[in-house]
Short mmCIF file of C-alpha atoms and ligand atoms in Angstrom, two decimals:
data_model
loop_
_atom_site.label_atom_id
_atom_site.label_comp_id
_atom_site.label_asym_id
_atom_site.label_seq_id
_atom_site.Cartn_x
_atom_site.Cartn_y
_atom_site.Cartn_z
CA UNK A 1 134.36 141.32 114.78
CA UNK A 2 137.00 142.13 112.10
CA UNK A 3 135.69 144.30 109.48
CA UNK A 4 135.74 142.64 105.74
CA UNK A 5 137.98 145.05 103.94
CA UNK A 6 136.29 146.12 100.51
CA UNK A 7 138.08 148.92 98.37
CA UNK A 8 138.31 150.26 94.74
CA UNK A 9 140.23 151.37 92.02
CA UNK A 10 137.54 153.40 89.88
CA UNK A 11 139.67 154.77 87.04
CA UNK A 12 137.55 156.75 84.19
CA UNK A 13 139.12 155.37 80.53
CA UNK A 14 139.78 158.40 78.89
CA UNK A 15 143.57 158.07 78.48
CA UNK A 16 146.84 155.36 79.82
CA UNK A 17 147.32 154.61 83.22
CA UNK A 18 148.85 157.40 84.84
CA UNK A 19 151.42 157.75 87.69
CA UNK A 20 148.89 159.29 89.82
CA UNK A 21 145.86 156.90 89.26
CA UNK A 22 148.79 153.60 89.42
CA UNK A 23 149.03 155.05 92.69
CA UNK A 24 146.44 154.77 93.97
CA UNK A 25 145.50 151.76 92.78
CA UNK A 26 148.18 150.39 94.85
CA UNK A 27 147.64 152.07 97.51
CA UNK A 28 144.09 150.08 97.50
CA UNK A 29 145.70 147.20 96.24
CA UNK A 30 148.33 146.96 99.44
CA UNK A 31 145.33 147.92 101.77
CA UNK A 32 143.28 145.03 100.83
CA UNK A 33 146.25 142.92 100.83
CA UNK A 34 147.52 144.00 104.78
CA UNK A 35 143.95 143.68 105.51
CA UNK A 36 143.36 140.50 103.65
CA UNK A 37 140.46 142.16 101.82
CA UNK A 38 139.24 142.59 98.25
CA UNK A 39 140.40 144.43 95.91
CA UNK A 40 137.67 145.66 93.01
CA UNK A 41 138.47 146.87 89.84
CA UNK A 42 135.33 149.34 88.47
CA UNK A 43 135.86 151.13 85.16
CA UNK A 44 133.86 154.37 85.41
CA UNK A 45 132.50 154.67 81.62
CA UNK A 46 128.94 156.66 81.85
CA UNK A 47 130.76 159.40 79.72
CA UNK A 48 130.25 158.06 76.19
CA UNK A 49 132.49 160.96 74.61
CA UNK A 50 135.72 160.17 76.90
CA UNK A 51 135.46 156.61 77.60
CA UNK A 52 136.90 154.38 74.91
CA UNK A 53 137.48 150.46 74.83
CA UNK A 54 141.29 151.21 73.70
CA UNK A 55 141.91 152.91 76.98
CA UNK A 56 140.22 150.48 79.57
CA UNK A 57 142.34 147.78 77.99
CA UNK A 58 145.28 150.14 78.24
CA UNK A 59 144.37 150.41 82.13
CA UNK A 60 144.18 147.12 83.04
CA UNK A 61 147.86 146.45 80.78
CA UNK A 62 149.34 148.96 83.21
CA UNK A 63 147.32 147.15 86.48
CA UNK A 64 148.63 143.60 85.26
CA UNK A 65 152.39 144.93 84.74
CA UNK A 66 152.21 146.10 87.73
CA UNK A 67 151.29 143.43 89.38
CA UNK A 68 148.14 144.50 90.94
CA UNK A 69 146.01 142.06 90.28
CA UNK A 70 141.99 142.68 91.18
CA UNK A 71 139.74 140.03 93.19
CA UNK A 72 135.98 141.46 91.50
CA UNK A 73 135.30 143.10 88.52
CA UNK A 74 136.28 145.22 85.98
CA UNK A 75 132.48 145.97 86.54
CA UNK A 76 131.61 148.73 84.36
CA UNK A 77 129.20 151.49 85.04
CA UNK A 78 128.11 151.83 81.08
CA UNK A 79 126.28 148.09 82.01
CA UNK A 80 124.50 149.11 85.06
CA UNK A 81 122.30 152.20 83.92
CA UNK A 82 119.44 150.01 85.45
CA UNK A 83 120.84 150.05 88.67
CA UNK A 84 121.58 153.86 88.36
CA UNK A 85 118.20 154.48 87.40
CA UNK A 86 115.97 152.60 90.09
CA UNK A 87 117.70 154.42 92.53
CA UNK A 88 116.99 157.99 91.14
CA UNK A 89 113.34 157.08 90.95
CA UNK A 90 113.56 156.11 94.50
CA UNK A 91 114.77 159.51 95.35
CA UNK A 92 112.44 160.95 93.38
CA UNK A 93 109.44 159.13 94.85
CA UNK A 94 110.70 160.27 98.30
CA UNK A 95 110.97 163.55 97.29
CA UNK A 96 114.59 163.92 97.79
CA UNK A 97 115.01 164.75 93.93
CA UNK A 98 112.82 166.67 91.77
CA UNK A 99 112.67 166.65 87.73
CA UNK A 100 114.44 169.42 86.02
CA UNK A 101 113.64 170.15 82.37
CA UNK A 102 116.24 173.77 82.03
CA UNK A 103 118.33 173.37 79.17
CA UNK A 104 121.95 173.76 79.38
CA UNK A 105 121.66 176.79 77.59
CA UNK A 106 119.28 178.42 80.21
CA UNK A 107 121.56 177.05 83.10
CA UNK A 108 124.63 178.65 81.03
CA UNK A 109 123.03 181.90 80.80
CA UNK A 110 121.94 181.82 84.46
CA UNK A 111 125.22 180.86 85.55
CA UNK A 112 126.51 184.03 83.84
CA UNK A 113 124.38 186.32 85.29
CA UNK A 114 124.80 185.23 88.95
CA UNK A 115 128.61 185.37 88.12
CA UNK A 116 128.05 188.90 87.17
CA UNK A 117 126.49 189.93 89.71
CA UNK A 118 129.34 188.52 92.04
CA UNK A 119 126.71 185.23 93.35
CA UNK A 120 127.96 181.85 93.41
CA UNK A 121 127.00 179.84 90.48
CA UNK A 122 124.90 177.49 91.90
CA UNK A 123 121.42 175.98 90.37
CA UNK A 124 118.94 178.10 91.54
CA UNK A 125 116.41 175.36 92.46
CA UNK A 126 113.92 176.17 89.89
CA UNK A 127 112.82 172.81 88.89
CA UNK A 128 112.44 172.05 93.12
CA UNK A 129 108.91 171.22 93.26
CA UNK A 130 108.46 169.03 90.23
CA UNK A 131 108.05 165.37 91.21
CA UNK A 132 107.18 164.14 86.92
CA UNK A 133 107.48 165.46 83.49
CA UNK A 134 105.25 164.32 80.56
CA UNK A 135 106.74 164.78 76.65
CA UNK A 136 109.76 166.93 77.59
CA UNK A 137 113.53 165.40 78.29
CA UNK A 138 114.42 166.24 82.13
CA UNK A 139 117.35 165.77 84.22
CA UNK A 140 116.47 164.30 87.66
CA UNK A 141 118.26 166.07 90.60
CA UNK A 142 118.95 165.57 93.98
CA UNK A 143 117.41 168.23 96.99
CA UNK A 144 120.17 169.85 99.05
CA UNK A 145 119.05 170.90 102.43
CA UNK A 146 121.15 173.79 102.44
CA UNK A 147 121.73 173.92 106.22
CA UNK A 148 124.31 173.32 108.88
CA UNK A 149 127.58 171.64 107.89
CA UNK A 150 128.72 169.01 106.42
CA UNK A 151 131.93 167.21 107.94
CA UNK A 152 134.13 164.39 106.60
CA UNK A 153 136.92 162.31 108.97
CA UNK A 154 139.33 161.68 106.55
CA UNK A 155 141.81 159.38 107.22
CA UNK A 156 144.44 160.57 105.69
CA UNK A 157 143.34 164.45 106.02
CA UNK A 158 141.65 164.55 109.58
CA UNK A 159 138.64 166.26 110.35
CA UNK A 160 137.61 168.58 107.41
CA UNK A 161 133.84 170.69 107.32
CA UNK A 162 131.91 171.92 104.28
CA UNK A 163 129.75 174.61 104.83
CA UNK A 164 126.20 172.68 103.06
CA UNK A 165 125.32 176.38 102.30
CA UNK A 166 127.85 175.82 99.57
CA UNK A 167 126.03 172.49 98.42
CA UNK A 168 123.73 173.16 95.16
CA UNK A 169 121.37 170.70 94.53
CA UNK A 170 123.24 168.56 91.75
CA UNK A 171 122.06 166.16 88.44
CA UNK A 172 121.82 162.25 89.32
CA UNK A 173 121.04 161.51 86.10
CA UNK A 174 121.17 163.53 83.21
CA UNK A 175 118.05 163.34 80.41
CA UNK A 176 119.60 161.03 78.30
CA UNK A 177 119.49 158.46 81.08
CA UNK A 178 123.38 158.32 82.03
CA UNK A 179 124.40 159.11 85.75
CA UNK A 180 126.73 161.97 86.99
CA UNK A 181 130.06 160.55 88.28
CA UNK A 182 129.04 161.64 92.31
CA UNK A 183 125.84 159.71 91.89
CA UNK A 184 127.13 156.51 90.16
CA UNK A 185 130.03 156.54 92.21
CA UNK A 186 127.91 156.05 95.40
CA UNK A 187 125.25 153.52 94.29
CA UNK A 188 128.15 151.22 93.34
CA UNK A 189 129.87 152.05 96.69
CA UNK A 190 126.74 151.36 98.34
CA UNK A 191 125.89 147.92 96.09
CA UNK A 192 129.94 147.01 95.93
CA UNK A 193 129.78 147.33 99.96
CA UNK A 194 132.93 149.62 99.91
CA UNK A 195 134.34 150.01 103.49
CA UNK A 196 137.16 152.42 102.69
CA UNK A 197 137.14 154.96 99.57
CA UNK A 198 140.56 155.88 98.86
CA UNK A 199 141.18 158.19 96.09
CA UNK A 200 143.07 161.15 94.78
CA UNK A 201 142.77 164.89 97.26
CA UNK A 202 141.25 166.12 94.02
CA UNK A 203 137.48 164.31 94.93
CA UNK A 204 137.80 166.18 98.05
CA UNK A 205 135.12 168.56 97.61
CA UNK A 206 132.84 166.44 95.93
CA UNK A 207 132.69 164.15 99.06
CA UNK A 208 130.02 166.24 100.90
CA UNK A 209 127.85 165.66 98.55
CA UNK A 210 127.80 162.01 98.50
CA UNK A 211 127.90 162.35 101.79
CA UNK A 212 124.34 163.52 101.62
CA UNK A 213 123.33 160.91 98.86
CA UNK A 214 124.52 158.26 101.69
CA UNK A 215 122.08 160.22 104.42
CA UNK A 216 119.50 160.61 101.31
CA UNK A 217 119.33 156.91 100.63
CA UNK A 218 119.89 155.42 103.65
CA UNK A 219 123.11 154.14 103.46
CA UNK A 220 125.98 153.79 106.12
CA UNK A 221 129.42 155.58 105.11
CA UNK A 222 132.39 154.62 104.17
CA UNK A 223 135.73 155.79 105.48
CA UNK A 224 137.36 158.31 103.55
CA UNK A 225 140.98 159.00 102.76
CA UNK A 226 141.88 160.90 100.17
CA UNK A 227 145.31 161.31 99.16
CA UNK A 228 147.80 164.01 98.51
CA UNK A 229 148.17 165.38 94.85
CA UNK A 230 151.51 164.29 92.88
CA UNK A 231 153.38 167.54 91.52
CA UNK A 232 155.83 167.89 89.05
CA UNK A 233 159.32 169.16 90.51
CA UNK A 234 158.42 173.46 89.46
CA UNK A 235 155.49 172.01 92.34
CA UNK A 236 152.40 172.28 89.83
CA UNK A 237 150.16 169.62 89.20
CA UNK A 238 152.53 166.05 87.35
CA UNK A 239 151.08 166.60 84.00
CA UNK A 240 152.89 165.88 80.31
CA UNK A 241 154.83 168.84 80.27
CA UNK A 242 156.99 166.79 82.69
CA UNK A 243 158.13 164.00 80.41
CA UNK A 244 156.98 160.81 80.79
CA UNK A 245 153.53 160.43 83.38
CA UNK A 246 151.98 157.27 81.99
CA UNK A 247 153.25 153.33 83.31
CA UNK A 248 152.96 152.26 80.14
CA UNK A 249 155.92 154.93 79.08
CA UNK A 250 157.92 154.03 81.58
CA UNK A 251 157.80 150.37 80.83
CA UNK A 252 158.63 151.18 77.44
CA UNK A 253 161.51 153.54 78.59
CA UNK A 254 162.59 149.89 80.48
CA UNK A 255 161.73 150.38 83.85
CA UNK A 256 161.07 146.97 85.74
CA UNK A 257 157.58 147.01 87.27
CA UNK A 258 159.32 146.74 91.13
CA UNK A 259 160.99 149.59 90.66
CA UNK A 260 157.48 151.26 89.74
CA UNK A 261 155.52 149.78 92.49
CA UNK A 262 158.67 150.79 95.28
CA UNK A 263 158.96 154.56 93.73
CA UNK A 264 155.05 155.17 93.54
CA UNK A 265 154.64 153.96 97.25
CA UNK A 266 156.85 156.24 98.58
CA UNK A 267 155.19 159.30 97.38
CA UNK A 268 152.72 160.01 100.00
CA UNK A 269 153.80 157.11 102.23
CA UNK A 270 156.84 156.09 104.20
CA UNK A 271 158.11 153.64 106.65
CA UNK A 272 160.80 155.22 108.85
CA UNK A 273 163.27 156.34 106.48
CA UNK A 274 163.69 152.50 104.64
CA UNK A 275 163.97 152.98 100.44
CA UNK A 276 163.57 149.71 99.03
CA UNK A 277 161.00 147.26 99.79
CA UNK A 278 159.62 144.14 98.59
CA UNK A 279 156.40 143.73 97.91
CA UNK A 280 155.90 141.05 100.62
CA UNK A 281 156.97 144.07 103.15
CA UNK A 282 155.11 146.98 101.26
CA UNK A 283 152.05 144.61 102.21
CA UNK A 284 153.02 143.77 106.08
CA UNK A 285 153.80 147.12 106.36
CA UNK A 286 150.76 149.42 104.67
CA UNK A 287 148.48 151.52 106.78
CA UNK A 288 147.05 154.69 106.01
CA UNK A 289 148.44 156.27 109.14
CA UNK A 290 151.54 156.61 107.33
CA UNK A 291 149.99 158.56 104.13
CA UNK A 292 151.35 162.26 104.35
CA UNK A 293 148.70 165.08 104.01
CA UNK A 294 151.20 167.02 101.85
CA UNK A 295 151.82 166.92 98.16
CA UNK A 296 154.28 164.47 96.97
CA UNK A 297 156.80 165.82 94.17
CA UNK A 298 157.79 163.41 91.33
CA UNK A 299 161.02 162.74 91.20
CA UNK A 300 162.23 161.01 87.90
CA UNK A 301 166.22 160.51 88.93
CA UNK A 302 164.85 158.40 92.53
CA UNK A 303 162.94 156.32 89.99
CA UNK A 304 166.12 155.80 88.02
CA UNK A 305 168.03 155.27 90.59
CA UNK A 306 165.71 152.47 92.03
CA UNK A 307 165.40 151.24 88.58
CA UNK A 308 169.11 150.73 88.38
CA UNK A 309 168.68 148.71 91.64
CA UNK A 310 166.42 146.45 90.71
CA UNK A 311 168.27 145.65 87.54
CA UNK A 312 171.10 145.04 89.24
CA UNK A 313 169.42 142.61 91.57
CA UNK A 314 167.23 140.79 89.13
CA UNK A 315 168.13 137.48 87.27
CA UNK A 316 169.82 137.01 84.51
CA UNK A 317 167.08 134.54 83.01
CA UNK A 318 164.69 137.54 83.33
CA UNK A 319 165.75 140.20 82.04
CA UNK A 320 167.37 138.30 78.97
CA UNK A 321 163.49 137.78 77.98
CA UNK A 322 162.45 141.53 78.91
CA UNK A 323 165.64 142.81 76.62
CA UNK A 324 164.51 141.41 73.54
CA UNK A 325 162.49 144.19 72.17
CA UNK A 326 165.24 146.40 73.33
CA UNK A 327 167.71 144.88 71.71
CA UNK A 328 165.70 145.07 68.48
CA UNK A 329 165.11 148.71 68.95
CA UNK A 330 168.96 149.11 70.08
CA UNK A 331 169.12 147.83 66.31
CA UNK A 332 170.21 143.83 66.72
CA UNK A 333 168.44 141.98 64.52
CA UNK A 334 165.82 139.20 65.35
CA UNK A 335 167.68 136.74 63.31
CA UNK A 336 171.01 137.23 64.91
CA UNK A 337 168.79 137.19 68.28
CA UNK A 338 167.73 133.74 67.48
CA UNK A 339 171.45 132.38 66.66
CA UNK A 340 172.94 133.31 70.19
CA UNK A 341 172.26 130.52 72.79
CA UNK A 342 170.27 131.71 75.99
CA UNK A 343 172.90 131.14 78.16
CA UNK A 344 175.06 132.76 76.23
CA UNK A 345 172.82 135.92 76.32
CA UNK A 346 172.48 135.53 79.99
CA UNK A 347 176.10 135.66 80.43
CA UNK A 348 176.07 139.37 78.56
CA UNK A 349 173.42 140.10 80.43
CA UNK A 350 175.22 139.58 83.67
CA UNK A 351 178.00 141.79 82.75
CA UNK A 352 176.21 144.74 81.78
CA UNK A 353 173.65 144.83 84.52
CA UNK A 354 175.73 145.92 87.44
CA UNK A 355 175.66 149.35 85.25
CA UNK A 356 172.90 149.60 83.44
CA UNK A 357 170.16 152.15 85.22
CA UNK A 358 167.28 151.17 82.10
CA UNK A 359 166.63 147.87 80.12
CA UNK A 360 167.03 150.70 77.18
CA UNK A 361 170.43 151.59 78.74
CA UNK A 362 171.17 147.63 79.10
CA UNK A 363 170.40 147.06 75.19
CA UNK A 364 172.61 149.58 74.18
CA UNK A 365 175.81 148.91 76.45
CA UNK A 366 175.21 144.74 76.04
CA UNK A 367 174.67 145.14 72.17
CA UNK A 368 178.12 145.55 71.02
CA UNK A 369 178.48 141.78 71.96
CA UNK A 370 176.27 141.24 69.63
CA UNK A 371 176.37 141.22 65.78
CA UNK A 372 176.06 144.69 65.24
CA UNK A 373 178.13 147.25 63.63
CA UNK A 374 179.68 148.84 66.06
CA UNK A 375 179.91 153.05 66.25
CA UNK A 376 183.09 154.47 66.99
CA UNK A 377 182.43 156.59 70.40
CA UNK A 378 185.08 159.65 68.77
CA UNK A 379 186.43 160.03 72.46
CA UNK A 380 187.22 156.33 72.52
CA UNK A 381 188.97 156.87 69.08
CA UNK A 382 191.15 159.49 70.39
CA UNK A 383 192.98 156.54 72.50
CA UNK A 384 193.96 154.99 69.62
CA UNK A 385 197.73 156.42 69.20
CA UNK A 386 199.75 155.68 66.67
CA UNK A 387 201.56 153.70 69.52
CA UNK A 388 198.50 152.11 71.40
CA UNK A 389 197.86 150.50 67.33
CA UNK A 390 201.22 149.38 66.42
CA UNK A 391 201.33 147.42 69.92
CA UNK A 392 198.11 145.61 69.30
CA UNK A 393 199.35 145.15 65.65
CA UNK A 394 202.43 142.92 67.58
CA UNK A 395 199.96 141.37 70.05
CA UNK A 396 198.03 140.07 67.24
CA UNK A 397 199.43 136.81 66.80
CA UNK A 398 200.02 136.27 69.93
CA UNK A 399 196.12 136.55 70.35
CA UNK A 400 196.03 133.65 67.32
CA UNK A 401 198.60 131.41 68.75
CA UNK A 402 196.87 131.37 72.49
CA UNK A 403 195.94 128.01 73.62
CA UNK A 404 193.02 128.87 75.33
CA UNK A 405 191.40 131.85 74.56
CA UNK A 406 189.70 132.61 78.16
CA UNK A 407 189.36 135.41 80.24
CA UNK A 408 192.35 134.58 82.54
CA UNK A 409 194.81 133.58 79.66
CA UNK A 410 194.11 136.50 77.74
CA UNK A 411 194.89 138.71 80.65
CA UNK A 412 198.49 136.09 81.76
CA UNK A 413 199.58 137.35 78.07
CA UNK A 414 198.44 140.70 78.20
CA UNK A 415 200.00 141.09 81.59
CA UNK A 416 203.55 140.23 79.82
CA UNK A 417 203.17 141.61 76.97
CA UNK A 418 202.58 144.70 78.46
CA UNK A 419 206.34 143.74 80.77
CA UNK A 420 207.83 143.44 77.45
CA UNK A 421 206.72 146.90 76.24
CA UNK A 422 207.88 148.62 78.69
CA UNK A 423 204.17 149.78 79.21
CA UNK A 424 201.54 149.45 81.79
CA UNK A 425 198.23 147.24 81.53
CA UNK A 426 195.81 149.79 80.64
CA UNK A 427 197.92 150.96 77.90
CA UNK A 428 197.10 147.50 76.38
CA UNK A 429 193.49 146.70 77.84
CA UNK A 430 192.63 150.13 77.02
CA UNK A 431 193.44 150.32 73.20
CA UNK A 432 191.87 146.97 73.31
CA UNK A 433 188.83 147.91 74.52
CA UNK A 434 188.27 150.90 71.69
CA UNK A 435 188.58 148.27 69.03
CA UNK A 436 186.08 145.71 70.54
CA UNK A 437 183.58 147.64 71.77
CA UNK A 438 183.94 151.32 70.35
CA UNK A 439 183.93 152.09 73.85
CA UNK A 440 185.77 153.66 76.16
CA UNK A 441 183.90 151.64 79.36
CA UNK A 442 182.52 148.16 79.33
CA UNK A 443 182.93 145.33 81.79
CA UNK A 444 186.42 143.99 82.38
CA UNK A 445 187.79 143.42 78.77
CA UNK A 446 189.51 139.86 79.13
CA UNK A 447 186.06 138.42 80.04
CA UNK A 448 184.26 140.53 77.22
CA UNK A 449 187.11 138.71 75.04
CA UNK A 450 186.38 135.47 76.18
CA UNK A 451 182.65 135.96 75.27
CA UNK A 452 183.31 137.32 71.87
CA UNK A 453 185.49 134.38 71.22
CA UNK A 454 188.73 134.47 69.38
CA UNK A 455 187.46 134.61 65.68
CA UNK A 456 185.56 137.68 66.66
CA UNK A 457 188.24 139.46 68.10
CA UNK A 458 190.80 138.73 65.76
CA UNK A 459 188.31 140.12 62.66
CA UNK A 460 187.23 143.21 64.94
CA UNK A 461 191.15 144.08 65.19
CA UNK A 462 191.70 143.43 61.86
CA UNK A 463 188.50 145.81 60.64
CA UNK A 464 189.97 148.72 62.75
CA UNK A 465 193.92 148.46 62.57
CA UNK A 466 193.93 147.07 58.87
CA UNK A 467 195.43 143.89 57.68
N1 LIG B 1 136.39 157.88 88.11
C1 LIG B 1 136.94 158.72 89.13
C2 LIG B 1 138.31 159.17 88.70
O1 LIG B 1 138.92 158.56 87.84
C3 LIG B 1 137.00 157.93 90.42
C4 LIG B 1 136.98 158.74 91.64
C5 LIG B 1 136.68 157.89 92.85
O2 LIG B 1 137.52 157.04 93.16
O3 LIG B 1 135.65 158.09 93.45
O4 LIG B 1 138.81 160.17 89.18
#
């Protein structure tokens, strides 16, 4: 019978959507997908002082740009205390957890002394034999055997043991009612029917203990595969101090979602040594098999460079929407937005995108098409000879009498003109080039002319070179 995949993103929302967590939401999302499973979406929120409402919504933003959409859910653990609850008293009733009323201060000043005395901190089972507590707050804790081992076949990490001597016998739920995240985590496992937990390398060690919640209540086990951590390129953990770590940053930075989703699958995962993928393939071809057991390291020019990839190969229509805020922030105003037909945007758009690595990047090169004053690169002024001026000064009218001022005309006269001088075309197209753009690079000149249109032109030459 063909198993009914079931996985989970279980983010906790206590900050963005971070390149680590995005991954491995996808890697969920593209398991369910090959396996034509569902994909949950649970928003891990029994931590009242970390979780926030801002930061769930920021979660599923990043989820939905990516395009990782989720079948069930966002359940969210804050709404099923109940749940949490009936299932500790269960335990308790079987005598597989006990009621412990030590304060934190008493297990703080416990913890020190074992640690002084070179002991492991672990609870030291106190509480054990205390099945009820009247009038006094009490955490309720699970029983840890304490013998023989504990062993986990990860699928992405093999066979790995735990030694259960090393298991202490750990808080379900905590005296103000609210579960731990190892207990919650496994009654909505359990009750979500996960068949495959795939999370971060970092939840490692807390696996053997759900383990033994799974053997405590009863419950079949999931597979396990937990993946490799994502380090920053000095190989320590990806954190801030490496730039940019959230999705929503990089979609701000203008990175296309595609180029996202193709750069985070390939750390950790590959496919013989193929770069680019559609999604449609990063589906048909996703197993776990292919996860890597070794770190990945984050590497923000192959993200670039993919980026610039996907621009190149996107449409037009598309990114001509996705620039708008760009452009704004690039500093081309919304009216002047507005004015300019959409095909007429498109058009710049095509131009520009062959080059452009970021939308960011895109705004900026594309904008000096539009109504903007345009900066003077200084090493683009420095081509503006006394020489280069007074022949654009004579090409002038020529540019006013043309019949038809398109791309190909423009470049017949420039082409003679150029004869005439005794000069070759870049010594034209060049100087040219300074005064329309400010540049010293932009897409072939006699098309950017055509797009500007002649009135433009003629006042741009005018506003550098004087009457
Ligand atoms: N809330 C946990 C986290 O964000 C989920 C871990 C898990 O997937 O079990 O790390």
């Amino acid at each position: 019978m063909k198993e009914n995949v079931r996985v989970r993103f279980a983010p906790s929302p206590t900050g963005y959507l971070h390149v680590g967590g995005a991954r491995t939401a996808l890697y969920n999302w593209l398991f369910a997908r090959h396996h034509g499973g569902t994909f949950i979406l649970r928003i891990e929120d029994t931590d009242p002082e970390r979780s926030t409402e801002e930061s769930a919504g920021a979660i599923m933003e990043g989820l939905s740009w990516l395009g990782l959409d989720w079948d069930e859910g966002p359940y969210r653990q804050a709404e099923r205390l109940a749940l949490y609850r009936e299932s500790a008293e269960r335990l308790l009733r079987e005598g597989k957890a006990y009621c412990c009323v030590c304060t934190p201060e008493e297990l703080e000043e416990r913890r020190k002394v074992s640690l002084a005395a070179g002991l492991p901190p672990k609870y030291d089972g106190r509480c054990r034999d205390q099945r009820a507590i009247e009038g006094r707050p009490f955490a309720i804790r699970f029983r840890m055997e304490g013998i023989g081992k504990t062993i986990i076949e990860d699928l992405v990490h093999g066979r790995v043991e735990f030694d259960d001597a090393e298991l202490e016998d750990f808080v379900l739920l905590r005296s103000d009612g609210t579960p731990t995240y190892n207990f919650a985590v496994v009654i909505d496992d359990v009750l979500m029917e996960i068949t495959h937990v795939i999370r971060g390398d970092d939840h490692l060690s807390n696996t053997p203990k759900q383990i033994k919640l799974y053997e405590g209540l009863g419950f079949p086990l999931p597979r396990f595969a937990h993946l490799p951590m994502i380090l920053g390129p000095d190989k320590s953990r990806l954190s801030k101090r490496h730039g940019a770590t959230s999705v929503q940053a990089y979609r701000d930075l203008g990175y296309l979602p595609e180029a996202m989703i193709n750069y985070l699958v390939r750390l950790g995962w590959s496919h013989g040594d193929q770069e680019i993928f559609s999604k449609e393939e990063l589906v048909r071809y996703f197993t776990l098999e292919k996860v890597g057991k070794t770190p990945a390291v984050f590497d923000p020019a192959k993200l670039l460079w993919l980026n610039g990839h996907y621009i190149k190969q996107a449409e037009a229509k598309r990114l001509t929407e996705l620039l708008f805020p760009f452009w704004e922030e690039a500093g081309v105003g919304q009216e002047e937005l507005q004015k300019k037909e959409t095909g007429w945007l498109e058009g710049v758009v095509r131009m520009y995108q062959e080059r452009a690595k970021t939308l960011r990047e895109l705004a900026e090169s594309s904008k000096v098409l539009l109504e903007v004053p345009i900066e003077m690169d200084p090493e683009a002024t420095k081509l503006l000879s006394s020489e280069a001026r007074t022949r654009l000064q004579t090409l002038r009218p020529r540019l006013e009498a043309l019949a038809e001022f398109t791309a190909e005309a423009l470049e017949t006269l420039a082409r003679g003109f150029a004869a005439e001088q005794g000069a070759k075309l870049v010594e034209i197209a060049q100087p040219l080039r300074v005064v329309l753009t400010g540049r010293t690079v932009s897409p072939p000149i006699f098309v950017i002319m055509e797009f500007l249109g002649r009135e433009r032109c003629l006042r741009r030459l005018k506003d550098v070179l004087g009457p």
